[in-house]
Amino acid sequence: MVHSRNSDVLRALSKGIPLSTIGLGEIGGRIDCRGIRLEPIKPTGKSFFGGLFIKATGAVSVSKQHIERVDFTGSSLDHLSLAECVLRDCVFDESSCKHWRLWGCTFADCSFRNVDLRFSGLGGVDGIGGTRRNTYKAVRFKAADLRSTAYLSATFADCVFDHCKLNKVDFQGTEFERCAFMGELREVMFYRHGFRGERFPPNSMRGVSFADAQLRMCDFRKLDLNDVVFPAGSDHFVIHNCRTQIPMVLEELASVSGAECISALLRNQLDWLGENQKTAVFSVLDFEECAGRAVASAAVQVLRQAAARARVA
């Protein structure tokens, strides 16, 4: 019975048959696809993603479908390939979704709680010079594993990233609007434009909140950040009028023994300031990690003095 159910869902997805027509029943007002296991059906080959040809292990391929109100909780959906699909009000909680390949798709009001999305191409575009991107609207990522996910460009609007694993994720020129990040972000990179991605709209970071996040060695490149809510608490230090103040801080830190790596972090910020950026955020824990607590404390004191000057100015 389980094998037959898996086969029915696989056949429906691959052939464009609406899931609502194959007698799956409902759970919580959604089509019940809980615990589905999709096995790859295509032979191993090559596929194009983000400017590179990559090895593909075979995948269930779904094209130009509307998938609405489906509960995939606890499913095995690895190597799923979706092109120009719309997924609305779908639940992928507790599922394995590794090695997804997405092009020109829209996800709206979907839930990814405790989902493994590693090695997935969430920010792919439709070939060299393509302009069709993936869009995520009001999608909830909670404790999702997003490590090693790949992006050229995509749009995330009104999305929540709640204590997700984002270590070393490079979002390139992905757009974020009115999104909230919570928990630790370590070595995460955000850009105004991704590599050779100038044909896409710039990432404005409009209305993005890091109020409940912890930023560790994160990079914000050529972004103005003037509409961003920075982390609260003593682990972060926000400095205003940063274009003027950071050079002054660097000059003062030159006399602080052992502060060279902190100065390097500040220079990196200065090098990547957005054209109209006025505010920058620094992680005190990053300072402590690279220079020790005593030197970090001295650097923070210099930053406090700079902040006081900025307020007066």
PDB file of C-alpha atoms in Angstrom:
ATOM      1  CA  MET A   1       0.000   0.000   0.000  1.00  0.00           C
ATOM      2  CA  VAL A   2       2.825   2.417   0.899  1.00  0.00           C
ATOM      3  CA  HIS A   3       4.670   1.583  -2.319  1.00  0.00           C
ATOM      4  CA  SER A   4       1.484   2.104  -4.342  1.00  0.00           C
ATOM      5  CA  ARG A   5       0.905   5.487  -2.640  1.00  0.00           C
ATOM      6  CA  ASN A   6       4.468   6.577  -3.394  1.00  0.00           C
ATOM      7  CA  SER A   7       4.102   5.466  -7.007  1.00  0.00           C
ATOM      8  CA  ASP A   8       0.811   7.302  -7.407  1.00  0.00           C
ATOM      9  CA  VAL A   9       2.294  10.565  -6.121  1.00  0.00           C
ATOM     10  CA  LEU A  10       5.419  10.127  -8.249  1.00  0.00           C
ATOM     11  CA  ARG A  11       3.362   9.486 -11.354  1.00  0.00           C
ATOM     12  CA  ALA A  12       1.071  12.447 -10.651  1.00  0.00           C
ATOM     13  CA  LEU A  13       3.951  14.869 -10.087  1.00  0.00           C
ATOM     14  CA  SER A  14       5.975  13.748 -13.093  1.00  0.00           C
ATOM     15  CA  LYS A  15       2.993  13.687 -15.476  1.00  0.00           C
ATOM     16  CA  GLY A  16       1.224  16.843 -14.332  1.00  0.00           C
ATOM     17  CA  ILE A  17      -1.755  15.070 -12.753  1.00  0.00           C
ATOM     18  CA  PRO A  18      -3.340  17.130  -9.911  1.00  0.00           C
ATOM     19  CA  LEU A  19      -2.677  15.474  -6.553  1.00  0.00           C
ATOM     20  CA  SER A  20      -6.266  16.225  -5.567  1.00  0.00           C
ATOM     21  CA  THR A  21      -7.509  13.639  -8.109  1.00  0.00           C
ATOM     22  CA  ILE A  22      -5.685  10.507  -6.902  1.00  0.00           C
ATOM     23  CA  GLY A  23      -7.593   9.792  -3.671  1.00  0.00           C
ATOM     24  CA  LEU A  24      -4.991  10.703  -1.052  1.00  0.00           C
ATOM     25  CA  GLY A  25      -7.363  12.099   1.558  1.00  0.00           C
ATOM     26  CA  GLU A  26      -6.839  15.233   3.645  1.00  0.00           C
ATOM     27  CA  ILE A  27      -5.159  16.275   6.868  1.00  0.00           C
ATOM     28  CA  GLY A  28      -5.794  19.721   8.355  1.00  0.00           C
ATOM     29  CA  GLY A  29      -7.402  20.936   5.144  1.00  0.00           C
ATOM     30  CA  ARG A  30      -4.421  19.863   3.001  1.00  0.00           C
ATOM     31  CA  ILE A  31      -3.887  16.891   0.701  1.00  0.00           C
ATOM     32  CA  ASP A  32      -2.233  14.150   2.760  1.00  0.00           C
ATOM     33  CA  CYS A  33       1.174  13.355   1.267  1.00  0.00           C
ATOM     34  CA  ARG A  34       2.860  12.805   4.622  1.00  0.00           C
ATOM     35  CA  GLY A  35       5.720  10.338   4.600  1.00  0.00           C
ATOM     36  CA  ILE A  36       5.997  10.159   0.828  1.00  0.00           C
ATOM     37  CA  ARG A  37       9.254   8.756  -0.543  1.00  0.00           C
ATOM     38  CA  LEU A  38      10.146   9.857  -4.049  1.00  0.00           C
ATOM     39  CA  GLU A  39      12.824   7.808  -5.781  1.00  0.00           C
ATOM     40  CA  PRO A  40      14.835   9.316  -8.667  1.00  0.00           C
ATOM     41  CA  ILE A  41      13.512   8.260 -12.058  1.00  0.00           C
ATOM     42  CA  LYS A  42      15.951   9.910 -14.463  1.00  0.00           C
ATOM     43  CA  PRO A  43      19.417   8.597 -15.332  1.00  0.00           C
ATOM     44  CA  THR A  44      22.533  10.270 -14.051  1.00  0.00           C
ATOM     45  CA  GLY A  45      23.609  13.198 -16.213  1.00  0.00           C
ATOM     46  CA  LYS A  46      24.549  16.857 -16.225  1.00  0.00           C
ATOM     47  CA  SER A  47      22.373  19.843 -15.449  1.00  0.00           C
ATOM     48  CA  PHE A  48      22.952  23.590 -15.690  1.00  0.00           C
ATOM     49  CA  PHE A  49      22.795  25.653 -12.520  1.00  0.00           C
ATOM     50  CA  GLY A  50      24.051  29.091 -11.632  1.00  0.00           C
ATOM     51  CA  GLY A  51      26.527  29.332 -14.497  1.00  0.00           C
ATOM     52  CA  LEU A  52      28.046  25.873 -14.012  1.00  0.00           C
ATOM     53  CA  PHE A  53      27.266  22.396 -15.254  1.00  0.00           C
ATOM     54  CA  ILE A  54      26.897  20.106 -12.266  1.00  0.00           C
ATOM     55  CA  LYS A  55      26.549  16.385 -11.877  1.00  0.00           C
ATOM     56  CA  ALA A  56      22.958  15.250 -11.310  1.00  0.00           C
ATOM     57  CA  THR A  57      22.119  11.922  -9.701  1.00  0.00           C
ATOM     58  CA  GLY A  58      18.681  11.776 -11.280  1.00  0.00           C
ATOM     59  CA  ALA A  59      15.521  13.444 -10.057  1.00  0.00           C
ATOM     60  CA  VAL A  60      11.778  13.560 -10.122  1.00  0.00           C
ATOM     61  CA  SER A  61      11.180  16.365 -12.611  1.00  0.00           C
ATOM     62  CA  VAL A  62       8.090  18.566 -12.244  1.00  0.00           C
ATOM     63  CA  SER A  63       7.313  21.356 -14.696  1.00  0.00           C
ATOM     64  CA  LYS A  64       4.689  24.130 -14.808  1.00  0.00           C
ATOM     65  CA  GLN A  65       2.455  22.732 -12.074  1.00  0.00           C
ATOM     66  CA  HIS A  66       0.366  24.394  -9.372  1.00  0.00           C
ATOM     67  CA  ILE A  67       0.742  22.431  -6.134  1.00  0.00           C
ATOM     68  CA  GLU A  68      -1.539  23.849  -3.449  1.00  0.00           C
ATOM     69  CA  ARG A  69      -2.534  22.867   0.074  1.00  0.00           C
ATOM     70  CA  VAL A  70      -0.388  19.724   0.297  1.00  0.00           C
ATOM     71  CA  ASP A  71       1.127  18.312   3.506  1.00  0.00           C
ATOM     72  CA  PHE A  72       4.472  16.606   2.795  1.00  0.00           C
ATOM     73  CA  THR A  73       5.451  16.317   6.484  1.00  0.00           C
ATOM     74  CA  GLY A  74       8.082  13.652   7.145  1.00  0.00           C
ATOM     75  CA  SER A  75       8.691  12.936   3.463  1.00  0.00           C
ATOM     76  CA  SER A  76      11.819  11.993   1.528  1.00  0.00           C
ATOM     77  CA  LEU A  77      11.946  14.368  -1.435  1.00  0.00           C
ATOM     78  CA  ASP A  78      15.648  14.445  -2.300  1.00  0.00           C
ATOM     79  CA  HIS A  79      16.731  15.338  -5.856  1.00  0.00           C
ATOM     80  CA  LEU A  80      13.418  16.978  -6.709  1.00  0.00           C
ATOM     81  CA  SER A  81      13.619  19.196  -9.799  1.00  0.00           C
ATOM     82  CA  LEU A  82      10.988  21.934 -10.197  1.00  0.00           C
ATOM     83  CA  ALA A  83      10.687  24.313 -13.149  1.00  0.00           C
ATOM     84  CA  GLU A  84       8.150  27.147 -13.374  1.00  0.00           C
ATOM     85  CA  CYS A  85       5.981  25.654 -10.635  1.00  0.00           C
ATOM     86  CA  VAL A  86       3.813  27.398  -8.043  1.00  0.00           C
ATOM     87  CA  LEU A  87       3.642  25.847  -4.575  1.00  0.00           C
ATOM     88  CA  ARG A  88       1.167  27.461  -2.214  1.00  0.00           C
ATOM     89  CA  ASP A  89       0.227  26.602   1.377  1.00  0.00           C
ATOM     90  CA  CYS A  90       2.379  23.476   1.383  1.00  0.00           C
ATOM     91  CA  VAL A  91       4.040  21.929   4.443  1.00  0.00           C
ATOM     92  CA  PHE A  92       7.462  20.272   4.176  1.00  0.00           C
ATOM     93  CA  ASP A  93       8.142  19.976   7.918  1.00  0.00           C
ATOM     94  CA  GLU A  94      10.555  17.251   9.096  1.00  0.00           C
ATOM     95  CA  SER A  95      11.323  16.309   5.481  1.00  0.00           C
ATOM     96  CA  SER A  96      14.520  15.587   3.581  1.00  0.00           C
ATOM     97  CA  CYS A  97      14.753  17.958   0.619  1.00  0.00           C
ATOM     98  CA  LYS A  98      18.443  17.711  -0.275  1.00  0.00           C
ATOM     99  CA  HIS A  99      19.737  18.442  -3.773  1.00  0.00           C
ATOM    100  CA  TRP A 100      16.640  20.303  -4.955  1.00  0.00           C
ATOM    101  CA  ARG A 101      16.949  22.115  -8.293  1.00  0.00           C
ATOM    102  CA  LEU A 102      14.538  25.028  -8.730  1.00  0.00           C
ATOM    103  CA  TRP A 103      14.064  27.371 -11.698  1.00  0.00           C
ATOM    104  CA  GLY A 104      11.405  30.048 -12.066  1.00  0.00           C
ATOM    105  CA  CYS A 105       9.335  28.723  -9.148  1.00  0.00           C
ATOM    106  CA  THR A 106       7.140  30.499  -6.613  1.00  0.00           C
ATOM    107  CA  PHE A 107       6.711  29.286  -3.040  1.00  0.00           C
ATOM    108  CA  ALA A 108       3.977  31.100  -1.091  1.00  0.00           C
ATOM    109  CA  ASP A 109       2.805  30.547   2.495  1.00  0.00           C
ATOM    110  CA  CYS A 110       4.843  27.348   2.794  1.00  0.00           C
ATOM    111  CA  SER A 111       6.483  25.853   5.883  1.00  0.00           C
ATOM    112  CA  PHE A 112       9.963  24.321   6.105  1.00  0.00           C
ATOM    113  CA  ARG A 113      10.434  23.316   9.768  1.00  0.00           C
ATOM    114  CA  ASN A 114      13.347  21.022  10.648  1.00  0.00           C
ATOM    115  CA  VAL A 115      13.906  20.418   6.935  1.00  0.00           C
ATOM    116  CA  ASP A 116      17.194  19.319   5.395  1.00  0.00           C
ATOM    117  CA  LEU A 117      17.731  21.478   2.279  1.00  0.00           C
ATOM    118  CA  ARG A 118      21.491  21.036   1.994  1.00  0.00           C
ATOM    119  CA  PHE A 119      23.073  21.136  -1.462  1.00  0.00           C
ATOM    120  CA  SER A 120      19.914  22.592  -3.004  1.00  0.00           C
ATOM    121  CA  GLY A 121      19.887  25.238  -5.712  1.00  0.00           C
ATOM    122  CA  LEU A 122      17.322  27.633  -4.236  1.00  0.00           C
ATOM    123  CA  GLY A 123      18.536  30.632  -6.227  1.00  0.00           C
ATOM    124  CA  GLY A 124      18.884  29.267  -9.739  1.00  0.00           C
ATOM    125  CA  VAL A 125      17.991  31.087 -12.946  1.00  0.00           C
ATOM    126  CA  ASP A 126      16.968  29.754 -16.352  1.00  0.00           C
ATOM    127  CA  GLY A 127      20.303  29.343 -18.107  1.00  0.00           C
ATOM    128  CA  ILE A 128      23.034  31.753 -19.211  1.00  0.00           C
ATOM    129  CA  GLY A 129      21.617  35.265 -19.363  1.00  0.00           C
ATOM    130  CA  GLY A 130      18.257  34.081 -18.036  1.00  0.00           C
ATOM    131  CA  THR A 131      16.039  36.365 -15.975  1.00  0.00           C
ATOM    132  CA  ARG A 132      13.470  34.015 -14.445  1.00  0.00           C
ATOM    133  CA  ARG A 133      14.170  33.559 -10.755  1.00  0.00           C
ATOM    134  CA  ASN A 134      12.649  31.754  -7.811  1.00  0.00           C
ATOM    135  CA  THR A 135      10.359  33.735  -5.515  1.00  0.00           C
ATOM    136  CA  TYR A 136       9.593  32.951  -1.885  1.00  0.00           C
ATOM    137  CA  LYS A 137       6.638  34.789  -0.310  1.00  0.00           C
ATOM    138  CA  ALA A 138       5.738  34.451   3.375  1.00  0.00           C
ATOM    139  CA  VAL A 139       7.741  31.230   3.634  1.00  0.00           C
ATOM    140  CA  ARG A 140       8.693  30.043   7.134  1.00  0.00           C
ATOM    141  CA  PHE A 141      12.081  28.388   7.600  1.00  0.00           C
ATOM    142  CA  LYS A 142      12.406  27.156  11.185  1.00  0.00           C
ATOM    143  CA  ALA A 143      15.477  25.169  12.292  1.00  0.00           C
ATOM    144  CA  ALA A 144      15.991  24.324   8.609  1.00  0.00           C
ATOM    145  CA  ASP A 145      19.398  23.160   7.425  1.00  0.00           C
ATOM    146  CA  LEU A 146      20.318  25.541   4.593  1.00  0.00           C
ATOM    147  CA  ARG A 147      24.030  24.882   4.538  1.00  0.00           C
ATOM    148  CA  SER A 148      25.630  24.511   1.099  1.00  0.00           C
ATOM    149  CA  THR A 149      22.544  25.905  -0.639  1.00  0.00           C
ATOM    150  CA  ALA A 150      23.363  27.772  -3.853  1.00  0.00           C
ATOM    151  CA  TYR A 151      22.190  31.146  -5.195  1.00  0.00           C
ATOM    152  CA  LEU A 152      22.705  33.402  -8.157  1.00  0.00           C
ATOM    153  CA  SER A 153      19.595  35.464  -7.536  1.00  0.00           C
ATOM    154  CA  ALA A 154      16.142  34.984  -5.992  1.00  0.00           C
ATOM    155  CA  THR A 155      13.526  36.994  -4.087  1.00  0.00           C
ATOM    156  CA  PHE A 156      12.531  36.417  -0.460  1.00  0.00           C
ATOM    157  CA  ALA A 157       9.655  38.611   0.726  1.00  0.00           C
ATOM    158  CA  ASP A 158       8.028  38.477   4.180  1.00  0.00           C
ATOM    159  CA  CYS A 159       9.970  35.308   4.999  1.00  0.00           C
ATOM    160  CA  VAL A 160      11.240  34.136   8.390  1.00  0.00           C
ATOM    161  CA  PHE A 161      14.560  32.378   9.010  1.00  0.00           C
ATOM    162  CA  ASP A 162      14.149  31.162  12.596  1.00  0.00           C
ATOM    163  CA  HIS A 163      17.323  29.596  14.035  1.00  0.00           C
ATOM    164  CA  CYS A 164      18.279  27.987  10.723  1.00  0.00           C
ATOM    165  CA  LYS A 165      21.675  26.510   9.910  1.00  0.00           C
ATOM    166  CA  LEU A 166      23.104  29.097   7.520  1.00  0.00           C
ATOM    167  CA  ASN A 167      26.825  28.593   8.033  1.00  0.00           C
ATOM    168  CA  LYS A 168      28.832  29.963   5.086  1.00  0.00           C
ATOM    169  CA  VAL A 169      25.779  30.518   2.889  1.00  0.00           C
ATOM    170  CA  ASP A 170      26.549  32.969   0.080  1.00  0.00           C
ATOM    171  CA  PHE A 171      23.275  34.580  -0.987  1.00  0.00           C
ATOM    172  CA  GLN A 172      24.942  36.481  -3.845  1.00  0.00           C
ATOM    173  CA  GLY A 173      22.461  39.064  -5.170  1.00  0.00           C
ATOM    174  CA  THR A 174      19.353  37.497  -3.653  1.00  0.00           C
ATOM    175  CA  GLU A 175      16.740  40.120  -2.749  1.00  0.00           C
ATOM    176  CA  PHE A 176      15.362  40.290   0.792  1.00  0.00           C
ATOM    177  CA  GLU A 177      12.348  42.407   1.709  1.00  0.00           C
ATOM    178  CA  ARG A 178      10.624  42.501   5.099  1.00  0.00           C
ATOM    179  CA  CYS A 179      12.345  39.304   6.187  1.00  0.00           C
ATOM    180  CA  ALA A 180      13.402  38.377   9.726  1.00  0.00           C
ATOM    181  CA  PHE A 181      16.492  36.421  10.759  1.00  0.00           C
ATOM    182  CA  MET A 182      16.752  34.841  14.210  1.00  0.00           C
ATOM    183  CA  GLY A 183      19.617  32.901  15.777  1.00  0.00           C
ATOM    184  CA  GLU A 184      23.241  32.720  14.694  1.00  0.00           C
ATOM    185  CA  LEU A 185      24.390  33.621  11.190  1.00  0.00           C
ATOM    186  CA  ARG A 186      28.032  32.628  10.732  1.00  0.00           C
ATOM    187  CA  GLU A 187      30.014  33.651   7.649  1.00  0.00           C
ATOM    188  CA  VAL A 188      26.845  34.489   5.726  1.00  0.00           C
ATOM    189  CA  MET A 189      27.242  36.828   2.748  1.00  0.00           C
ATOM    190  CA  PHE A 190      24.743  39.323   1.325  1.00  0.00           C
ATOM    191  CA  TYR A 191      25.414  41.416  -1.792  1.00  0.00           C
ATOM    192  CA  ARG A 192      23.744  44.251  -3.647  1.00  0.00           C
ATOM    193  CA  HIS A 193      24.382  42.305  -6.862  1.00  0.00           C
ATOM    194  CA  GLY A 194      25.726  38.786  -7.233  1.00  0.00           C
ATOM    195  CA  PHE A 195      28.608  37.825  -9.499  1.00  0.00           C
ATOM    196  CA  ARG A 196      27.594  38.843 -13.036  1.00  0.00           C
ATOM    197  CA  GLY A 197      24.079  39.385 -11.731  1.00  0.00           C
ATOM    198  CA  GLU A 198      23.671  43.062 -12.599  1.00  0.00           C
ATOM    199  CA  ARG A 199      20.685  42.234 -14.845  1.00  0.00           C
ATOM    200  CA  PHE A 200      18.634  41.473 -11.738  1.00  0.00           C
ATOM    201  CA  PRO A 201      17.112  44.104  -9.424  1.00  0.00           C
ATOM    202  CA  PRO A 202      19.471  45.134  -6.612  1.00  0.00           C
ATOM    203  CA  ASN A 203      19.073  43.666  -3.156  1.00  0.00           C
ATOM    204  CA  SER A 204      17.764  46.563  -1.080  1.00  0.00           C
ATOM    205  CA  MET A 205      17.400  44.659   2.230  1.00  0.00           C
ATOM    206  CA  ARG A 206      14.305  46.813   2.728  1.00  0.00           C
ATOM    207  CA  GLY A 207      12.644  46.171   6.071  1.00  0.00           C
ATOM    208  CA  VAL A 208      14.965  43.277   6.981  1.00  0.00           C
ATOM    209  CA  SER A 209      15.335  42.558  10.699  1.00  0.00           C
ATOM    210  CA  PHE A 210      18.308  41.017  12.479  1.00  0.00           C
ATOM    211  CA  ALA A 211      16.990  42.162  15.860  1.00  0.00           C
ATOM    212  CA  ASP A 212      17.001  38.623  17.252  1.00  0.00           C
ATOM    213  CA  ALA A 213      20.028  37.401  15.319  1.00  0.00           C
ATOM    214  CA  GLN A 214      23.682  36.997  16.160  1.00  0.00           C
ATOM    215  CA  LEU A 215      25.982  38.028  13.321  1.00  0.00           C
ATOM    216  CA  ARG A 216      29.333  36.229  13.268  1.00  0.00           C
ATOM    217  CA  MET A 217      31.838  37.128  10.554  1.00  0.00           C
ATOM    218  CA  CYS A 218      29.024  38.097   8.177  1.00  0.00           C
ATOM    219  CA  ASP A 219      29.547  40.289   5.114  1.00  0.00           C
ATOM    220  CA  PHE A 220      27.201  42.925   3.690  1.00  0.00           C
ATOM    221  CA  ARG A 221      28.670  44.029   0.362  1.00  0.00           C
ATOM    222  CA  LYS A 222      27.734  47.307  -1.321  1.00  0.00           C
ATOM    223  CA  LEU A 223      24.437  47.406   0.595  1.00  0.00           C
ATOM    224  CA  ASP A 224      23.166  50.624   2.125  1.00  0.00           C
ATOM    225  CA  LEU A 225      21.531  48.886   5.133  1.00  0.00           C
ATOM    226  CA  ASN A 226      19.677  52.070   6.036  1.00  0.00           C
ATOM    227  CA  ASP A 227      16.367  50.234   6.389  1.00  0.00           C
ATOM    228  CA  VAL A 228      17.769  47.290   8.345  1.00  0.00           C
ATOM    229  CA  VAL A 229      17.102  46.544  12.020  1.00  0.00           C
ATOM    230  CA  PHE A 230      20.396  45.522  13.585  1.00  0.00           C
ATOM    231  CA  PRO A 231      20.847  42.988  16.401  1.00  0.00           C
ATOM    232  CA  ALA A 232      20.034  44.135  19.892  1.00  0.00           C
ATOM    233  CA  GLY A 233      22.129  43.410  22.961  1.00  0.00           C
ATOM    234  CA  SER A 234      25.724  43.806  24.072  1.00  0.00           C
ATOM    235  CA  ASP A 235      27.193  41.334  21.558  1.00  0.00           C
ATOM    236  CA  HIS A 236      26.899  43.876  18.741  1.00  0.00           C
ATOM    237  CA  PHE A 237      27.935  47.458  18.285  1.00  0.00           C
ATOM    238  CA  VAL A 238      26.217  49.790  15.834  1.00  0.00           C
ATOM    239  CA  ILE A 239      28.038  52.887  14.616  1.00  0.00           C
ATOM    240  CA  HIS A 240      26.396  55.727  12.697  1.00  0.00           C
ATOM    241  CA  ASN A 241      28.043  58.067  10.215  1.00  0.00           C
ATOM    242  CA  CYS A 242      30.286  55.069   9.580  1.00  0.00           C
ATOM    243  CA  ARG A 243      31.997  56.385   6.443  1.00  0.00           C
ATOM    244  CA  THR A 244      33.580  59.143   8.513  1.00  0.00           C
ATOM    245  CA  GLN A 245      33.922  57.349  11.839  1.00  0.00           C
ATOM    246  CA  ILE A 246      35.513  54.051  10.754  1.00  0.00           C
ATOM    247  CA  PRO A 247      38.699  55.723   9.395  1.00  0.00           C
ATOM    248  CA  MET A 248      39.004  57.636  12.679  1.00  0.00           C
ATOM    249  CA  VAL A 249      38.574  54.387  14.657  1.00  0.00           C
ATOM    250  CA  LEU A 250      41.258  52.714  12.533  1.00  0.00           C
ATOM    251  CA  GLU A 251      43.644  55.550  13.260  1.00  0.00           C
ATOM    252  CA  GLU A 252      43.064  55.214  16.995  1.00  0.00           C
ATOM    253  CA  LEU A 253      43.346  51.403  16.933  1.00  0.00           C
ATOM    254  CA  ALA A 254      46.810  51.675  15.364  1.00  0.00           C
ATOM    255  CA  SER A 255      48.158  52.356  18.852  1.00  0.00           C
ATOM    256  CA  VAL A 256      46.365  49.373  20.447  1.00  0.00           C
ATOM    257  CA  SER A 257      48.692  46.372  20.617  1.00  0.00           C
ATOM    258  CA  GLY A 258      47.206  43.198  19.148  1.00  0.00           C
ATOM    259  CA  ALA A 259      44.298  44.943  17.417  1.00  0.00           C
ATOM    260  CA  GLU A 260      45.520  44.286  13.878  1.00  0.00           C
ATOM    261  CA  CYS A 261      42.870  41.663  13.070  1.00  0.00           C
ATOM    262  CA  ILE A 262      40.121  43.925  14.444  1.00  0.00           C
ATOM    263  CA  SER A 263      41.409  46.692  12.206  1.00  0.00           C
ATOM    264  CA  ALA A 264      41.235  44.243   9.293  1.00  0.00           C
ATOM    265  CA  LEU A 265      37.567  43.552  10.064  1.00  0.00           C
ATOM    266  CA  LEU A 266      36.854  47.289  10.116  1.00  0.00           C
ATOM    267  CA  ARG A 267      38.715  47.861   6.843  1.00  0.00           C
ATOM    268  CA  ASN A 268      36.669  45.115   5.238  1.00  0.00           C
ATOM    269  CA  GLN A 269      33.516  46.938   6.332  1.00  0.00           C
ATOM    270  CA  LEU A 270      34.864  50.193   4.943  1.00  0.00           C
ATOM    271  CA  ASP A 271      35.807  48.599   1.612  1.00  0.00           C
ATOM    272  CA  TRP A 272      32.308  47.175   1.107  1.00  0.00           C
ATOM    273  CA  LEU A 273      30.146  50.088   2.273  1.00  0.00           C
ATOM    274  CA  GLY A 274      27.110  50.784   0.138  1.00  0.00           C
ATOM    275  CA  GLU A 275      27.070  54.011  -1.834  1.00  0.00           C
ATOM    276  CA  ASN A 276      24.622  55.624   0.595  1.00  0.00           C
ATOM    277  CA  GLN A 277      25.367  53.546   3.693  1.00  0.00           C
ATOM    278  CA  LYS A 278      25.365  55.501   6.951  1.00  0.00           C
ATOM    279  CA  THR A 279      25.263  52.753   9.577  1.00  0.00           C
ATOM    280  CA  ALA A 280      27.404  49.654  10.196  1.00  0.00           C
ATOM    281  CA  VAL A 281      27.244  46.858  12.747  1.00  0.00           C
ATOM    282  CA  PHE A 282      30.148  45.058  14.388  1.00  0.00           C
ATOM    283  CA  SER A 283      30.206  41.842  16.389  1.00  0.00           C
ATOM    284  CA  VAL A 284      31.980  42.113  19.728  1.00  0.00           C
ATOM    285  CA  LEU A 285      32.292  38.311  19.723  1.00  0.00           C
ATOM    286  CA  ASP A 286      34.143  38.515  16.392  1.00  0.00           C
ATOM    287  CA  PHE A 287      36.577  40.952  17.997  1.00  0.00           C
ATOM    288  CA  GLU A 288      37.089  38.612  20.948  1.00  0.00           C
ATOM    289  CA  GLU A 289      37.550  35.607  18.683  1.00  0.00           C
ATOM    290  CA  CYS A 290      40.323  37.176  16.652  1.00  0.00           C
ATOM    291  CA  ALA A 291      42.100  39.307  19.290  1.00  0.00           C
ATOM    292  CA  GLY A 292      41.077  38.128  22.756  1.00  0.00           C
ATOM    293  CA  ARG A 293      38.776  39.730  25.303  1.00  0.00           C
ATOM    294  CA  ALA A 294      41.147  42.415  26.594  1.00  0.00           C
ATOM    295  CA  VAL A 295      42.004  43.813  23.161  1.00  0.00           C
ATOM    296  CA  ALA A 296      38.361  43.542  22.081  1.00  0.00           C
ATOM    297  CA  SER A 297      37.325  45.553  25.132  1.00  0.00           C
ATOM    298  CA  ALA A 298      39.806  48.291  24.198  1.00  0.00           C
ATOM    299  CA  ALA A 299      38.486  48.319  20.629  1.00  0.00           C
ATOM    300  CA  VAL A 300      34.896  48.589  21.825  1.00  0.00           C
ATOM    301  CA  GLN A 301      35.859  51.563  23.958  1.00  0.00           C
ATOM    302  CA  VAL A 302      37.263  53.273  20.859  1.00  0.00           C
ATOM    303  CA  LEU A 303      34.020  52.472  19.031  1.00  0.00           C
ATOM    304  CA  ARG A 304      31.972  53.954  21.880  1.00  0.00           C
ATOM    305  CA  GLN A 305      33.915  57.184  21.570  1.00  0.00           C
ATOM    306  CA  ALA A 306      33.286  57.161  17.809  1.00  0.00           C
ATOM    307  CA  ALA A 307      29.578  56.579  18.414  1.00  0.00           C
ATOM    308  CA  ALA A 308      29.486  59.536  20.782  1.00  0.00           C
ATOM    309  CA  ARG A 309      31.137  61.719  18.167  1.00  0.00           C
ATOM    310  CA  ALA A 310      28.624  60.547  15.543  1.00  0.00           C
ATOM    311  CA  ARG A 311      25.710  61.483  17.813  1.00  0.00           C
ATOM    312  CA  VAL A 312      27.114  64.945  18.348  1.00  0.00           C
ATOM    313  CA  ALA A 313      27.712  65.356  14.605  1.00  0.00           C
TER     314      ALA A 313
END
